[in-house]
């Protein structure tokens, strides 16, 4: 599930590609491209395991009806209107598509786990289709934990997401930003961390305040341009209002973005 940290040997790649060619020639619908083949080799490490998991994923995609999970699908439409997850129009600073998830909009007692899992698959599919695989073939996922409560904690849904990323979207996670996590989330994180491998854990970054998110050089330059996030969130809400206030501070101008009602991130302090 982590970054492209393992180099794939050319010999393994050619062996797996030749083995898959027999399958692809017999059934063109089984085809996956070279980038996918390399992702499976990085994730599963051996030719045999990568081969098995590619075939398992192709079988799952057909049985699960992944191709039918479009904006025409009623389940997808219902969850898109809830804005529990958004695939942002813009990418992060590495060119990765961004999935933004405001946890406060989720209530474990009011969800249908099967329908919500289908919506997760739709979001993953949409984000993956936005990648420029020749440059970067993984994603940025932002969990906004502002106003996170026990009603937001859904261990079954989290396990489903981990299972999807590890089994059917291997090596697609580039970075996961956990924004503004409250103390109550630490117990949840202890549980989640036990479900992840070390490589994946290393890709999860905690950012615990607006100023840290905006002012930390590493976060701003490596991950997200906050003005882009704000603009995408505003575009996705009819009831959101944004006011930008500027003032001098030392040699820099401080801009505070306030936005309200359906917004989750209540303010940003950007030093330009």
PDB file of C-alpha atoms in Angstrom:
ATOM      1  CA  UNK A   1       0.000   0.000   0.000  1.00  0.00           C
ATOM      2  CA  UNK A   2       2.935   2.308   0.312  1.00  0.00           C
ATOM      3  CA  UNK A   3       5.192   4.315  -1.962  1.00  0.00           C
ATOM      4  CA  UNK A   4       7.174   2.826  -4.856  1.00  0.00           C
ATOM      5  CA  UNK A   5      10.048   1.866  -2.554  1.00  0.00           C
ATOM      6  CA  UNK A   6      10.972  -1.469  -4.137  1.00  0.00           C
ATOM      7  CA  UNK A   7      12.650  -1.668  -7.513  1.00  0.00           C
ATOM      8  CA  UNK A   8      11.171  -4.322  -9.778  1.00  0.00           C
ATOM      9  CA  UNK A   9      13.736  -6.492 -11.538  1.00  0.00           C
ATOM     10  CA  UNK A  10      13.495  -6.555 -15.318  1.00  0.00           C
ATOM     11  CA  UNK A  11      13.650 -10.353 -15.288  1.00  0.00           C
ATOM     12  CA  UNK A  12      10.644 -10.635 -12.951  1.00  0.00           C
ATOM     13  CA  UNK A  13       8.731  -8.068 -14.971  1.00  0.00           C
ATOM     14  CA  UNK A  14       9.325  -9.877 -18.276  1.00  0.00           C
ATOM     15  CA  UNK A  15       8.485 -13.269 -16.774  1.00  0.00           C
ATOM     16  CA  UNK A  16       5.203 -12.024 -15.330  1.00  0.00           C
ATOM     17  CA  UNK A  17       4.327 -10.108 -18.484  1.00  0.00           C
ATOM     18  CA  UNK A  18       4.905 -13.197 -20.653  1.00  0.00           C
ATOM     19  CA  UNK A  19       2.863 -15.368 -18.307  1.00  0.00           C
ATOM     20  CA  UNK A  20       0.003 -12.864 -18.348  1.00  0.00           C
ATOM     21  CA  UNK A  21       0.126 -12.547 -22.143  1.00  0.00           C
ATOM     22  CA  UNK A  22      -1.301 -16.053 -22.454  1.00  0.00           C
ATOM     23  CA  UNK A  23      -4.246 -14.971 -20.300  1.00  0.00           C
ATOM     24  CA  UNK A  24      -4.706 -11.665 -22.124  1.00  0.00           C
ATOM     25  CA  UNK A  25      -4.659 -13.335 -25.547  1.00  0.00           C
ATOM     26  CA  UNK A  26      -7.358 -15.772 -24.460  1.00  0.00           C
ATOM     27  CA  UNK A  27      -9.446 -13.113 -22.685  1.00  0.00           C
ATOM     28  CA  UNK A  28      -8.651  -9.468 -23.581  1.00  0.00           C
ATOM     29  CA  UNK A  29     -10.860  -8.234 -20.702  1.00  0.00           C
ATOM     30  CA  UNK A  30      -8.210  -9.543 -18.291  1.00  0.00           C
ATOM     31  CA  UNK A  31      -5.626  -7.075 -19.638  1.00  0.00           C
ATOM     32  CA  UNK A  32      -3.671  -4.855 -17.253  1.00  0.00           C
ATOM     33  CA  UNK A  33      -0.923  -2.482 -18.362  1.00  0.00           C
ATOM     34  CA  UNK A  34       2.788  -2.537 -17.550  1.00  0.00           C
ATOM     35  CA  UNK A  35       2.414  -0.029 -14.707  1.00  0.00           C
ATOM     36  CA  UNK A  36      -0.117  -2.292 -12.988  1.00  0.00           C
ATOM     37  CA  UNK A  37       2.129  -5.326 -13.465  1.00  0.00           C
ATOM     38  CA  UNK A  38       4.990  -3.488 -11.743  1.00  0.00           C
ATOM     39  CA  UNK A  39       2.733  -2.348  -8.892  1.00  0.00           C
ATOM     40  CA  UNK A  40       1.705  -5.943  -8.209  1.00  0.00           C
ATOM     41  CA  UNK A  41       5.325  -7.083  -8.280  1.00  0.00           C
ATOM     42  CA  UNK A  42       6.299  -4.363  -5.805  1.00  0.00           C
ATOM     43  CA  UNK A  43       3.411  -5.235  -3.513  1.00  0.00           C
ATOM     44  CA  UNK A  44       3.569  -9.030  -3.585  1.00  0.00           C
ATOM     45  CA  UNK A  45       7.313  -9.401  -4.270  1.00  0.00           C
ATOM     46  CA  UNK A  46       7.289 -12.659  -6.260  1.00  0.00           C
ATOM     47  CA  UNK A  47       6.129 -13.429  -9.787  1.00  0.00           C
ATOM     48  CA  UNK A  48       3.854 -16.235  -8.590  1.00  0.00           C
ATOM     49  CA  UNK A  49       2.062 -14.123  -5.975  1.00  0.00           C
ATOM     50  CA  UNK A  50       1.746 -11.122  -8.285  1.00  0.00           C
ATOM     51  CA  UNK A  51       0.289 -13.358 -11.009  1.00  0.00           C
ATOM     52  CA  UNK A  52      -2.240 -14.881  -8.605  1.00  0.00           C
ATOM     53  CA  UNK A  53      -3.344 -11.520  -7.221  1.00  0.00           C
ATOM     54  CA  UNK A  54      -3.785  -9.933 -10.648  1.00  0.00           C
ATOM     55  CA  UNK A  55      -6.134 -12.762 -11.612  1.00  0.00           C
ATOM     56  CA  UNK A  56      -7.942 -12.533  -8.262  1.00  0.00           C
ATOM     57  CA  UNK A  57      -8.434  -8.793  -8.728  1.00  0.00           C
ATOM     58  CA  UNK A  58      -9.756  -9.253 -12.260  1.00  0.00           C
ATOM     59  CA  UNK A  59     -12.225 -11.853 -10.956  1.00  0.00           C
ATOM     60  CA  UNK A  60     -13.261  -9.555  -8.094  1.00  0.00           C
ATOM     61  CA  UNK A  61     -13.746  -6.573 -10.417  1.00  0.00           C
ATOM     62  CA  UNK A  62     -16.106  -8.570 -12.615  1.00  0.00           C
ATOM     63  CA  UNK A  63     -18.093 -10.107  -9.756  1.00  0.00           C
ATOM     64  CA  UNK A  64     -18.257  -6.843  -7.779  1.00  0.00           C
ATOM     65  CA  UNK A  65     -19.427  -4.871 -10.808  1.00  0.00           C
ATOM     66  CA  UNK A  66     -16.718  -2.221 -10.667  1.00  0.00           C
ATOM     67  CA  UNK A  67     -17.504  -0.997 -14.203  1.00  0.00           C
ATOM     68  CA  UNK A  68     -21.089  -0.278 -13.134  1.00  0.00           C
ATOM     69  CA  UNK A  69     -19.975   2.049 -10.324  1.00  0.00           C
ATOM     70  CA  UNK A  70     -20.348   5.317 -12.241  1.00  0.00           C
ATOM     71  CA  UNK A  71     -22.198   8.578 -11.675  1.00  0.00           C
ATOM     72  CA  UNK A  72     -25.222   6.874 -13.250  1.00  0.00           C
ATOM     73  CA  UNK A  73     -25.332   4.379 -10.383  1.00  0.00           C
ATOM     74  CA  UNK A  74     -27.967   5.184  -7.723  1.00  0.00           C
ATOM     75  CA  UNK A  75     -25.715   4.216  -4.808  1.00  0.00           C
ATOM     76  CA  UNK A  76     -22.928   6.432  -6.125  1.00  0.00           C
ATOM     77  CA  UNK A  77     -25.325   9.330  -6.717  1.00  0.00           C
ATOM     78  CA  UNK A  78     -26.675   9.154  -3.167  1.00  0.00           C
ATOM     79  CA  UNK A  79     -23.223   9.216  -1.613  1.00  0.00           C
ATOM     80  CA  UNK A  80     -21.908  11.910  -3.930  1.00  0.00           C
ATOM     81  CA  UNK A  81     -24.681  14.197  -2.706  1.00  0.00           C
ATOM     82  CA  UNK A  82     -23.695  13.485   0.916  1.00  0.00           C
ATOM     83  CA  UNK A  83     -20.126  14.717   0.211  1.00  0.00           C
ATOM     84  CA  UNK A  84     -18.708  12.156   2.639  1.00  0.00           C
ATOM     85  CA  UNK A  85     -15.792  11.813   0.222  1.00  0.00           C
ATOM     86  CA  UNK A  86     -14.632  13.948  -2.692  1.00  0.00           C
ATOM     87  CA  UNK A  87     -12.137  13.339  -5.463  1.00  0.00           C
ATOM     88  CA  UNK A  88     -10.738  16.838  -5.823  1.00  0.00           C
ATOM     89  CA  UNK A  89     -10.368  18.455  -9.211  1.00  0.00           C
ATOM     90  CA  UNK A  90      -6.754  19.427  -8.539  1.00  0.00           C
ATOM     91  CA  UNK A  91      -3.797  17.207  -7.639  1.00  0.00           C
ATOM     92  CA  UNK A  92      -1.285  17.437  -4.813  1.00  0.00           C
ATOM     93  CA  UNK A  93       2.210  18.866  -5.235  1.00  0.00           C
ATOM     94  CA  UNK A  94       3.529  15.539  -6.546  1.00  0.00           C
ATOM     95  CA  UNK A  95       0.808  15.272  -9.181  1.00  0.00           C
ATOM     96  CA  UNK A  96      -1.216  12.711  -7.242  1.00  0.00           C
ATOM     97  CA  UNK A  97      -5.028  12.797  -7.403  1.00  0.00           C
ATOM     98  CA  UNK A  98      -6.526  13.681  -4.010  1.00  0.00           C
ATOM     99  CA  UNK A  99      -9.391  11.961  -2.179  1.00  0.00           C
ATOM    100  CA  UNK A 100     -10.693  14.217   0.616  1.00  0.00           C
ATOM    101  CA  UNK A 101     -12.729  12.615   3.426  1.00  0.00           C
ATOM    102  CA  UNK A 102     -14.351  14.801   6.139  1.00  0.00           C
ATOM    103  CA  UNK A 103     -14.901  12.308   8.963  1.00  0.00           C
ATOM    104  CA  UNK A 104     -17.498  14.399  10.787  1.00  0.00           C
ATOM    105  CA  UNK A 105     -20.031  13.698   8.024  1.00  0.00           C
ATOM    106  CA  UNK A 106     -19.854   9.962   8.710  1.00  0.00           C
ATOM    107  CA  UNK A 107     -22.092   8.242  11.258  1.00  0.00           C
ATOM    108  CA  UNK A 108     -21.451   4.552  11.824  1.00  0.00           C
ATOM    109  CA  UNK A 109     -25.030   4.095  13.038  1.00  0.00           C
ATOM    110  CA  UNK A 110     -26.570   5.510   9.862  1.00  0.00           C
ATOM    111  CA  UNK A 111     -24.611   3.830   7.115  1.00  0.00           C
ATOM    112  CA  UNK A 112     -25.011   0.751   4.955  1.00  0.00           C
ATOM    113  CA  UNK A 113     -21.539  -0.815   4.953  1.00  0.00           C
ATOM    114  CA  UNK A 114     -21.989  -2.534   1.589  1.00  0.00           C
ATOM    115  CA  UNK A 115     -23.212   0.611  -0.165  1.00  0.00           C
ATOM    116  CA  UNK A 116     -20.509   2.768   1.393  1.00  0.00           C
ATOM    117  CA  UNK A 117     -17.821   0.285   0.373  1.00  0.00           C
ATOM    118  CA  UNK A 118     -19.088   0.491  -3.205  1.00  0.00           C
ATOM    119  CA  UNK A 119     -18.776   4.277  -2.986  1.00  0.00           C
ATOM    120  CA  UNK A 120     -15.197   3.904  -1.747  1.00  0.00           C
ATOM    121  CA  UNK A 121     -14.454   1.744  -4.779  1.00  0.00           C
ATOM    122  CA  UNK A 122     -15.994   4.429  -7.006  1.00  0.00           C
ATOM    123  CA  UNK A 123     -13.734   7.080  -5.419  1.00  0.00           C
ATOM    124  CA  UNK A 124     -10.641   4.894  -5.810  1.00  0.00           C
ATOM    125  CA  UNK A 125     -11.512   4.156  -9.433  1.00  0.00           C
ATOM    126  CA  UNK A 126     -12.135   7.832 -10.205  1.00  0.00           C
ATOM    127  CA  UNK A 127      -8.891   8.920  -8.562  1.00  0.00           C
ATOM    128  CA  UNK A 128      -6.850   6.170 -10.244  1.00  0.00           C
ATOM    129  CA  UNK A 129      -8.228   7.179 -13.636  1.00  0.00           C
ATOM    130  CA  UNK A 130      -6.882  10.694 -13.016  1.00  0.00           C
ATOM    131  CA  UNK A 131      -3.293   9.513 -12.542  1.00  0.00           C
ATOM    132  CA  UNK A 132      -0.586  10.133 -15.131  1.00  0.00           C
ATOM    133  CA  UNK A 133       1.007   6.723 -14.670  1.00  0.00           C
ATOM    134  CA  UNK A 134       4.135   7.595 -16.645  1.00  0.00           C
ATOM    135  CA  UNK A 135       4.929  10.195 -13.953  1.00  0.00           C
ATOM    136  CA  UNK A 136       3.153   9.137 -10.754  1.00  0.00           C
ATOM    137  CA  UNK A 137       0.666   6.302 -10.350  1.00  0.00           C
ATOM    138  CA  UNK A 138      -0.407   6.671  -6.730  1.00  0.00           C
ATOM    139  CA  UNK A 139      -2.872   8.740  -4.709  1.00  0.00           C
ATOM    140  CA  UNK A 140      -3.074  11.227  -1.852  1.00  0.00           C
ATOM    141  CA  UNK A 141      -5.853  10.572   0.683  1.00  0.00           C
ATOM    142  CA  UNK A 142      -6.752  13.281   3.213  1.00  0.00           C
ATOM    143  CA  UNK A 143      -8.775  12.373   6.295  1.00  0.00           C
ATOM    144  CA  UNK A 144     -10.074  15.571   7.886  1.00  0.00           C
ATOM    145  CA  UNK A 145     -10.804  14.701  11.531  1.00  0.00           C
ATOM    146  CA  UNK A 146     -12.165  18.091  12.555  1.00  0.00           C
ATOM    147  CA  UNK A 147     -15.144  17.444  14.876  1.00  0.00           C
ATOM    148  CA  UNK A 148     -14.366  13.712  14.864  1.00  0.00           C
ATOM    149  CA  UNK A 149     -16.474  11.813  17.406  1.00  0.00           C
ATOM    150  CA  UNK A 150     -17.200   8.227  18.353  1.00  0.00           C
ATOM    151  CA  UNK A 151     -19.996   8.228  15.763  1.00  0.00           C
ATOM    152  CA  UNK A 152     -17.294   8.792  13.113  1.00  0.00           C
ATOM    153  CA  UNK A 153     -15.228   5.756  14.122  1.00  0.00           C
ATOM    154  CA  UNK A 154     -16.095   2.868  11.822  1.00  0.00           C
ATOM    155  CA  UNK A 155     -13.625   0.016  12.180  1.00  0.00           C
ATOM    156  CA  UNK A 156     -15.436  -2.135   9.592  1.00  0.00           C
ATOM    157  CA  UNK A 157     -15.214   0.590   6.964  1.00  0.00           C
ATOM    158  CA  UNK A 158     -11.550   1.271   7.735  1.00  0.00           C
ATOM    159  CA  UNK A 159     -10.765  -2.452   7.437  1.00  0.00           C
ATOM    160  CA  UNK A 160     -12.589  -2.550   4.103  1.00  0.00           C
ATOM    161  CA  UNK A 161     -10.523   0.391   2.821  1.00  0.00           C
ATOM    162  CA  UNK A 162      -7.284  -1.253   3.944  1.00  0.00           C
ATOM    163  CA  UNK A 163      -8.332  -4.530   2.308  1.00  0.00           C
ATOM    164  CA  UNK A 164      -9.172  -2.768  -0.959  1.00  0.00           C
ATOM    165  CA  UNK A 165      -5.885  -0.865  -1.056  1.00  0.00           C
ATOM    166  CA  UNK A 166      -3.762  -3.871  -0.153  1.00  0.00           C
ATOM    167  CA  UNK A 167      -5.473  -6.504  -2.311  1.00  0.00           C
ATOM    168  CA  UNK A 168      -7.072  -4.791  -5.270  1.00  0.00           C
ATOM    169  CA  UNK A 169      -5.320  -1.397  -5.467  1.00  0.00           C
ATOM    170  CA  UNK A 170      -1.789  -2.358  -4.362  1.00  0.00           C
ATOM    171  CA  UNK A 171       0.839   0.370  -4.350  1.00  0.00           C
ATOM    172  CA  UNK A 172      -1.796   3.001  -5.132  1.00  0.00           C
ATOM    173  CA  UNK A 173      -1.412   4.821  -1.805  1.00  0.00           C
ATOM    174  CA  UNK A 174       1.281   7.473  -2.051  1.00  0.00           C
ATOM    175  CA  UNK A 175       0.528   9.456   1.101  1.00  0.00           C
ATOM    176  CA  UNK A 176      -2.289   9.667   3.634  1.00  0.00           C
ATOM    177  CA  UNK A 177      -2.663  12.944   5.551  1.00  0.00           C
ATOM    178  CA  UNK A 178      -4.513  12.800   8.879  1.00  0.00           C
ATOM    179  CA  UNK A 179      -5.600  16.365   9.592  1.00  0.00           C
ATOM    180  CA  UNK A 180      -6.559  17.802  12.992  1.00  0.00           C
ATOM    181  CA  UNK A 181      -6.898  14.498  14.854  1.00  0.00           C
ATOM    182  CA  UNK A 182      -8.383  14.884  18.369  1.00  0.00           C
ATOM    183  CA  UNK A 183      -7.149  13.015  21.438  1.00  0.00           C
ATOM    184  CA  UNK A 184     -10.019  10.550  21.144  1.00  0.00           C
ATOM    185  CA  UNK A 185      -8.565   9.337  17.837  1.00  0.00           C
ATOM    186  CA  UNK A 186      -5.348   8.062  19.430  1.00  0.00           C
ATOM    187  CA  UNK A 187      -7.076   4.889  20.606  1.00  0.00           C
ATOM    188  CA  UNK A 188      -8.473   4.377  17.107  1.00  0.00           C
ATOM    189  CA  UNK A 189      -5.030   4.903  15.592  1.00  0.00           C
ATOM    190  CA  UNK A 190      -3.514   2.257  17.876  1.00  0.00           C
ATOM    191  CA  UNK A 191      -6.020  -0.238  16.480  1.00  0.00           C
ATOM    192  CA  UNK A 192      -5.569   0.864  12.845  1.00  0.00           C
ATOM    193  CA  UNK A 193      -1.771   0.777  13.066  1.00  0.00           C
ATOM    194  CA  UNK A 194      -1.940  -2.894  14.017  1.00  0.00           C
ATOM    195  CA  UNK A 195      -3.651  -3.631  10.699  1.00  0.00           C
ATOM    196  CA  UNK A 196      -0.931  -1.978   8.580  1.00  0.00           C
ATOM    197  CA  UNK A 197       2.547  -2.960   7.458  1.00  0.00           C
ATOM    198  CA  UNK A 198       5.519  -0.726   8.277  1.00  0.00           C
ATOM    199  CA  UNK A 199       5.792   0.616   4.741  1.00  0.00           C
ATOM    200  CA  UNK A 200       2.200   1.832   4.813  1.00  0.00           C
ATOM    201  CA  UNK A 201       2.527   3.334   8.302  1.00  0.00           C
ATOM    202  CA  UNK A 202       5.477   5.392   7.031  1.00  0.00           C
ATOM    203  CA  UNK A 203       3.186   7.018   4.434  1.00  0.00           C
ATOM    204  CA  UNK A 204       0.693   8.279   7.021  1.00  0.00           C
ATOM    205  CA  UNK A 205       1.378  11.865   8.106  1.00  0.00           C
ATOM    206  CA  UNK A 206      -0.366  13.523  11.053  1.00  0.00           C
ATOM    207  CA  UNK A 207      -0.978  17.276  10.773  1.00  0.00           C
ATOM    208  CA  UNK A 208      -2.609  18.601  13.907  1.00  0.00           C
ATOM    209  CA  UNK A 209      -3.395  22.272  13.333  1.00  0.00           C
ATOM    210  CA  UNK A 210      -4.216  24.740  10.579  1.00  0.00           C
ATOM    211  CA  UNK A 211      -0.971  26.649  11.139  1.00  0.00           C
ATOM    212  CA  UNK A 212       1.113  23.486  11.064  1.00  0.00           C
ATOM    213  CA  UNK A 213      -0.575  22.422   7.838  1.00  0.00           C
ATOM    214  CA  UNK A 214      -0.020  25.825   6.254  1.00  0.00           C
ATOM    215  CA  UNK A 215       3.373  26.817   7.603  1.00  0.00           C
ATOM    216  CA  UNK A 216       5.282  23.517   7.637  1.00  0.00           C
ATOM    217  CA  UNK A 217       7.546  23.677   4.613  1.00  0.00           C
ATOM    218  CA  UNK A 218       7.625  19.897   4.214  1.00  0.00           C
ATOM    219  CA  UNK A 219       3.852  19.596   4.091  1.00  0.00           C
ATOM    220  CA  UNK A 220       3.256  22.541   1.763  1.00  0.00           C
ATOM    221  CA  UNK A 221       5.950  21.706  -0.765  1.00  0.00           C
ATOM    222  CA  UNK A 222       5.618  17.922  -0.729  1.00  0.00           C
ATOM    223  CA  UNK A 223       1.907  17.409  -0.409  1.00  0.00           C
ATOM    224  CA  UNK A 224      -0.848  19.959  -0.868  1.00  0.00           C
ATOM    225  CA  UNK A 225      -1.391  23.540  -1.983  1.00  0.00           C
ATOM    226  CA  UNK A 226      -4.058  24.658   0.474  1.00  0.00           C
ATOM    227  CA  UNK A 227      -5.458  27.344  -1.800  1.00  0.00           C
ATOM    228  CA  UNK A 228      -6.258  24.562  -4.255  1.00  0.00           C
ATOM    229  CA  UNK A 229      -7.965  22.472  -1.569  1.00  0.00           C
ATOM    230  CA  UNK A 230     -10.032  25.468  -0.465  1.00  0.00           C
ATOM    231  CA  UNK A 231     -11.042  26.252  -4.027  1.00  0.00           C
ATOM    232  CA  UNK A 232     -12.126  22.653  -4.677  1.00  0.00           C
ATOM    233  CA  UNK A 233     -14.112  22.488  -1.440  1.00  0.00           C
ATOM    234  CA  UNK A 234     -15.848  25.768  -2.206  1.00  0.00           C
ATOM    235  CA  UNK A 235     -16.692  24.548  -5.689  1.00  0.00           C
ATOM    236  CA  UNK A 236     -18.311  21.448  -4.207  1.00  0.00           C
ATOM    237  CA  UNK A 237     -20.625  23.318  -1.842  1.00  0.00           C
ATOM    238  CA  UNK A 238     -23.475  25.683  -2.593  1.00  0.00           C
ATOM    239  CA  UNK A 239     -23.664  26.802   1.031  1.00  0.00           C
ATOM    240  CA  UNK A 240     -20.018  27.563   1.716  1.00  0.00           C
ATOM    241  CA  UNK A 241     -18.696  31.094   1.973  1.00  0.00           C
ATOM    242  CA  UNK A 242     -15.065  32.175   1.928  1.00  0.00           C
ATOM    243  CA  UNK A 243     -13.537  35.428   3.176  1.00  0.00           C
ATOM    244  CA  UNK A 244      -9.853  36.158   2.719  1.00  0.00           C
ATOM    245  CA  UNK A 245      -8.271  38.655   5.128  1.00  0.00           C
ATOM    246  CA  UNK A 246      -4.688  39.847   4.753  1.00  0.00           C
ATOM    247  CA  UNK A 247      -2.400  41.586   7.234  1.00  0.00           C
ATOM    248  CA  UNK A 248       1.306  42.294   7.595  1.00  0.00           C
ATOM    249  CA  UNK A 249       3.354  40.091   9.892  1.00  0.00           C
ATOM    250  CA  UNK A 250       7.128  40.560   9.890  1.00  0.00           C
ATOM    251  CA  UNK A 251       8.234  40.456   6.260  1.00  0.00           C
ATOM    252  CA  UNK A 252       5.365  38.240   5.178  1.00  0.00           C
ATOM    253  CA  UNK A 253       1.658  38.728   4.615  1.00  0.00           C
ATOM    254  CA  UNK A 254      -0.648  36.583   6.670  1.00  0.00           C
ATOM    255  CA  UNK A 255      -3.810  35.449   4.905  1.00  0.00           C
ATOM    256  CA  UNK A 256      -6.569  33.858   6.897  1.00  0.00           C
ATOM    257  CA  UNK A 257      -9.227  31.970   4.992  1.00  0.00           C
ATOM    258  CA  UNK A 258     -12.476  31.602   6.886  1.00  0.00           C
ATOM    259  CA  UNK A 259     -15.309  29.573   5.529  1.00  0.00           C
ATOM    260  CA  UNK A 260     -18.448  28.291   7.116  1.00  0.00           C
ATOM    261  CA  UNK A 261     -21.548  26.119   7.264  1.00  0.00           C
ATOM    262  CA  UNK A 262     -20.797  22.979   5.219  1.00  0.00           C
ATOM    263  CA  UNK A 263     -17.033  23.477   5.472  1.00  0.00           C
ATOM    264  CA  UNK A 264     -15.023  21.216   7.726  1.00  0.00           C
ATOM    265  CA  UNK A 265     -11.714  23.050   7.750  1.00  0.00           C
ATOM    266  CA  UNK A 266     -12.771  26.222   9.547  1.00  0.00           C
ATOM    267  CA  UNK A 267      -9.770  28.430   8.818  1.00  0.00           C
ATOM    268  CA  UNK A 268      -6.327  28.486   7.244  1.00  0.00           C
ATOM    269  CA  UNK A 269      -3.459  30.833   8.102  1.00  0.00           C
ATOM    270  CA  UNK A 270      -1.165  31.163   5.098  1.00  0.00           C
ATOM    271  CA  UNK A 271       2.083  33.135   5.135  1.00  0.00           C
ATOM    272  CA  UNK A 272       3.075  34.392   1.701  1.00  0.00           C
TER     273      UNK A 272
END
